[in-house]
Amino acid sequence: MSGLDGLEPVATFCGSCDCGCPQLFVDVDAPAERRVVLTDDFGQRVEMSADQFSSLLAEAKAGRLDAAAKA
């Protein structure tokens, strides 16, 4: 995926293929409200703050996102 220069990789989701799996990055040069970057395998990206990402993690850990994984 292009446009990822300067991003620090954190995690790759899937990783068992070479199809452009979703990835999580930190952009240390971005404004605080856009520092966490999540990409998908279609070339799209979501940018969010560390606080927003923490909220997403808390929701996932609490099981409130489980239904989305079954969709």
GROMACS .gro file of N, CA and C in nm:
model
  213
    1MET      N    1   0.085  -0.117   0.000
    1MET     CA    2   0.000   0.000   0.000
    1MET      C    3   0.090   0.123   0.000
    2SER      N    4   0.059   0.220  -0.082
    2SER     CA    5   0.140   0.340  -0.090
    2SER      C    6   0.094   0.443   0.013
    3GLY      N    7   0.176   0.545   0.034
    3GLY     CA    8   0.141   0.651   0.128
    3GLY      C    9   0.164   0.617   0.273
    4LEU      N   10   0.249   0.520   0.299
    4LEU     CA   11   0.273   0.478   0.437
    4LEU      C   12   0.412   0.519   0.486
    5ASP      N   13   0.482   0.598   0.407
    5ASP     CA   14   0.614   0.645   0.447
    5ASP      C   15   0.605   0.723   0.577
    6GLY      N   16   0.697   0.698   0.666
    6GLY     CA   17   0.701   0.770   0.793
    6GLY      C   18   0.610   0.714   0.901
    7LEU      N   19   0.532   0.612   0.867
    7LEU     CA   20   0.444   0.550   0.967
    7LEU      C   21   0.517   0.435   1.034
    8GLU      N   22   0.501   0.426   1.165
    8GLU     CA   23   0.561   0.316   1.241
    8GLU      C   24   0.461   0.203   1.254
    9PRO      N   25   0.491   0.085   1.197
    9PRO     CA   26   0.397  -0.027   1.206
    9PRO      C   27   0.384  -0.078   1.350
   10VAL      N   28   0.261  -0.111   1.387
   10VAL     CA   29   0.232  -0.164   1.520
   10VAL      C   30   0.182  -0.308   1.511
   11ALA      N   31   0.087  -0.333   1.419
   11ALA     CA   32   0.029  -0.467   1.408
   11ALA      C   33  -0.025  -0.488   1.267
   12THR      N   34  -0.023  -0.614   1.224
   12THR     CA   35  -0.086  -0.655   1.099
   12THR      C   36  -0.194  -0.756   1.134
   13PHE      N   37  -0.312  -0.735   1.080
   13PHE     CA   38  -0.426  -0.823   1.108
   13PHE      C   39  -0.446  -0.915   0.990
   14CYS      N   40  -0.436  -1.041   1.012
   14CYS     CA   41  -0.438  -1.148   0.913
   14CYS      C   42  -0.294  -1.192   0.896
   15GLY      N   43  -0.221  -1.131   0.805
   15GLY     CA   44  -0.081  -1.161   0.789
   15GLY      C   45  -0.048  -1.297   0.732
   16SER      N   46  -0.149  -1.376   0.698
   16SER     CA   47  -0.123  -1.510   0.646
   16SER      C   48  -0.128  -1.513   0.493
   17CYS      N   49  -0.130  -1.396   0.432
   17CYS     CA   50  -0.134  -1.389   0.287
   17CYS      C   51  -0.056  -1.266   0.242
   18ASP      N   52  -0.053  -1.244   0.114
   18ASP     CA   53   0.015  -1.126   0.060
   18ASP      C   54  -0.086  -1.041  -0.015
   19CYS      N   55  -0.200  -1.015   0.051
   19CYS     CA   56  -0.310  -0.947  -0.017
   19CYS      C   57  -0.332  -0.805   0.035
   20GLY      N   58  -0.240  -0.753   0.113
   20GLY     CA   59  -0.259  -0.619   0.167
   20GLY      C   60  -0.347  -0.620   0.290
   21CYS      N   61  -0.314  -0.698   0.387
   21CYS     CA   62  -0.393  -0.712   0.509
   21CYS      C   63  -0.407  -0.579   0.582
   22PRO      N   64  -0.514  -0.562   0.660
   22PRO     CA   65  -0.528  -0.442   0.743
   22PRO      C   66  -0.409  -0.428   0.837
   23GLN      N   67  -0.369  -0.303   0.860
   23GLN     CA   68  -0.254  -0.277   0.947
   23GLN      C   69  -0.282  -0.158   1.037
   24LEU      N   70  -0.214  -0.157   1.150
   24LEU     CA   71  -0.221  -0.049   1.247
   24LEU      C   72  -0.085   0.019   1.252
   25PHE      N   73  -0.084   0.152   1.244
   25PHE     CA   74   0.038   0.231   1.245
   25PHE      C   75   0.026   0.346   1.344
   26VAL      N   76   0.141   0.402   1.380
   26VAL     CA   77   0.147   0.529   1.452
   26VAL      C   78   0.222   0.628   1.363
   27ASP      N   79   0.163   0.744   1.344
   27ASP     CA   80   0.226   0.851   1.267
   27ASP      C   81   0.273   0.957   1.366
   28VAL      N   82   0.399   0.948   1.403
   28VAL     CA   83   0.452   1.038   1.507
   28VAL      C   84   0.457   1.183   1.461
   29ASP      N   85   0.451   1.207   1.330
   29ASP     CA   86   0.456   1.343   1.278
   29ASP      C   87   0.318   1.406   1.260
   30ALA      N   88   0.213   1.327   1.276
   30ALA     CA   89   0.076   1.376   1.257
   30ALA      C   90   0.029   1.454   1.380
   31PRO      N   91  -0.071   1.541   1.361
   31PRO     CA   92  -0.132   1.606   1.477
   31PRO      C   93  -0.188   1.499   1.571
   32ALA      N   94  -0.196   1.529   1.699
   32ALA     CA   95  -0.239   1.431   1.800
   32ALA      C   96  -0.373   1.367   1.767
   33GLU      N   97  -0.464   1.441   1.707
   33GLU     CA   98  -0.597   1.388   1.678
   33GLU      C   99  -0.598   1.292   1.557
   34ARG      N  100  -0.482   1.275   1.490
   34ARG     CA  101  -0.475   1.187   1.372
   34ARG      C  102  -0.355   1.093   1.379
   35ARG      N  103  -0.304   1.068   1.497
   35ARG     CA  104  -0.177   0.996   1.513
   35ARG      C  105  -0.188   0.846   1.492
   36VAL      N  106  -0.300   0.784   1.525
   36VAL     CA  107  -0.317   0.639   1.507
   36VAL      C  108  -0.383   0.617   1.371
   37VAL      N  109  -0.322   0.531   1.290
   37VAL     CA  110  -0.369   0.508   1.153
   37VAL      C  111  -0.400   0.360   1.136
   38LEU      N  112  -0.521   0.331   1.090
   38LEU     CA  113  -0.563   0.195   1.060
   38LEU      C  114  -0.591   0.188   0.910
   39THR      N  115  -0.523   0.097   0.840
   39THR     CA  116  -0.545   0.082   0.696
   39THR      C  117  -0.619  -0.048   0.669
   40ASP      N  118  -0.687  -0.053   0.554
   40ASP     CA  119  -0.751  -0.177   0.514
   40ASP      C  120  -0.688  -0.228   0.385
   41ASP      N  121  -0.734  -0.341   0.338
   41ASP     CA  122  -0.677  -0.400   0.218
   41ASP      C  123  -0.737  -0.345   0.090
   42PHE      N  124  -0.817  -0.238   0.099
   42PHE     CA  125  -0.875  -0.173  -0.018
   42PHE      C  126  -0.812  -0.036  -0.043
   43GLY      N  127  -0.707  -0.004   0.033
   43GLY     CA  128  -0.638   0.122   0.014
   43GLY      C  129  -0.695   0.239   0.094
   44GLN      N  130  -0.787   0.210   0.184
   44GLN     CA  131  -0.847   0.315   0.267
   44GLN      C  132  -0.776   0.323   0.400
   45ARG      N  133  -0.795   0.434   0.470
   45ARG     CA  134  -0.735   0.449   0.602
   45ARG      C  135  -0.825   0.531   0.693
   46VAL      N  136  -0.813   0.502   0.821
   46VAL     CA  137  -0.883   0.577   0.926
   46VAL      C  138  -0.776   0.634   1.015
   47GLU      N  139  -0.788   0.763   1.046
   47GLU     CA  140  -0.694   0.829   1.135
   47GLU      C  141  -0.769   0.872   1.260
   48MET      N  142  -0.709   0.848   1.376
   48MET     CA  143  -0.775   0.881   1.502
   48MET      C  144  -0.672   0.918   1.608
   49SER      N  145  -0.721   0.975   1.714
   49SER     CA  146  -0.632   1.009   1.826
   49SER      C  147  -0.606   0.885   1.911
   50ALA      N  148  -0.505   0.894   1.994
   50ALA     CA  149  -0.475   0.784   2.086
   50ALA      C  150  -0.593   0.762   2.182
   51ASP      N  151  -0.660   0.870   2.224
   51ASP     CA  152  -0.776   0.857   2.312
   51ASP      C  153  -0.890   0.782   2.242
   52GLN      N  154  -0.914   0.813   2.116
   52GLN     CA  155  -1.019   0.744   2.041
   52GLN      C  156  -0.983   0.596   2.025
   53PHE      N  157  -0.856   0.568   1.997
   53PHE     CA  158  -0.813   0.430   1.982
   53PHE      C  159  -0.826   0.356   2.115
   54SER      N  160  -0.792   0.421   2.224
   54SER     CA  161  -0.808   0.359   2.357
   54SER      C  162  -0.954   0.325   2.384
   55SER      N  163  -1.044   0.413   2.344
   55SER     CA  164  -1.187   0.388   2.359
   55SER      C  165  -1.230   0.267   2.276
   56LEU      N  166  -1.179   0.257   2.154
   56LEU     CA  167  -1.208   0.143   2.069
   56LEU      C  168  -1.159   0.013   2.132
   57LEU      N  169  -1.039   0.016   2.186
   57LEU     CA  170  -0.985  -0.103   2.253
   57LEU      C  171  -1.070  -0.142   2.374
   58ALA      N  172  -1.112  -0.044   2.453
   58ALA     CA  173  -1.195  -0.072   2.570
   58ALA      C  174  -1.327  -0.137   2.528
   59GLU      N  175  -1.388  -0.086   2.421
   59GLU     CA  176  -1.513  -0.144   2.372
   59GLU      C  177  -1.490  -0.288   2.326
   60ALA      N  178  -1.379  -0.312   2.257
   60ALA     CA  179  -1.349  -0.448   2.211
   60ALA      C  180  -1.325  -0.542   2.327
   61LYS      N  181  -1.247  -0.498   2.425
   61LYS     CA  182  -1.217  -0.582   2.540
   61LYS      C  183  -1.343  -0.616   2.620
   62ALA      N  184  -1.440  -0.524   2.620
   62ALA     CA  185  -1.564  -0.546   2.693
   62ALA      C  186  -1.661  -0.634   2.614
   63GLY      N  187  -1.623  -0.670   2.490
   63GLY     CA  188  -1.708  -0.758   2.411
   63GLY      C  189  -1.815  -0.687   2.330
   64ARG      N  190  -1.817  -0.555   2.334
   64ARG     CA  191  -1.922  -0.482   2.265
   64ARG      C  192  -1.904  -0.476   2.113
   65LEU      N  193  -1.792  -0.527   2.063
   65LEU     CA  194  -1.770  -0.529   1.917
   65LEU      C  195  -1.779  -0.672   1.860
   66ASP      N  196  -1.808  -0.768   1.944
   66ASP     CA  197  -1.812  -0.907   1.901
   66ASP      C  198  -1.911  -0.930   1.787
   67ALA      N  199  -2.024  -0.865   1.789
   67ALA     CA  200  -2.125  -0.886   1.684
   67ALA      C  201  -2.072  -0.843   1.549
   68ALA      N  202  -1.987  -0.742   1.543
   68ALA     CA  203  -1.932  -0.697   1.416
   68ALA      C  204  -1.841  -0.802   1.354
   69ALA      N  205  -1.774  -0.880   1.437
   69ALA     CA  206  -1.686  -0.983   1.386
   69ALA      C  207  -1.763  -1.099   1.324
   70LYS      N  208  -1.890  -1.110   1.359
   70LYS     CA  209  -1.973  -1.220   1.307
   70LYS      C  210  -2.055  -1.177   1.187
   71ALA      N  211  -2.049  -1.049   1.153
   71ALA     CA  212  -2.130  -0.997   1.041
   71ALA      C  213  -2.084  -1.049   0.908
   0.00000   0.00000   0.00000
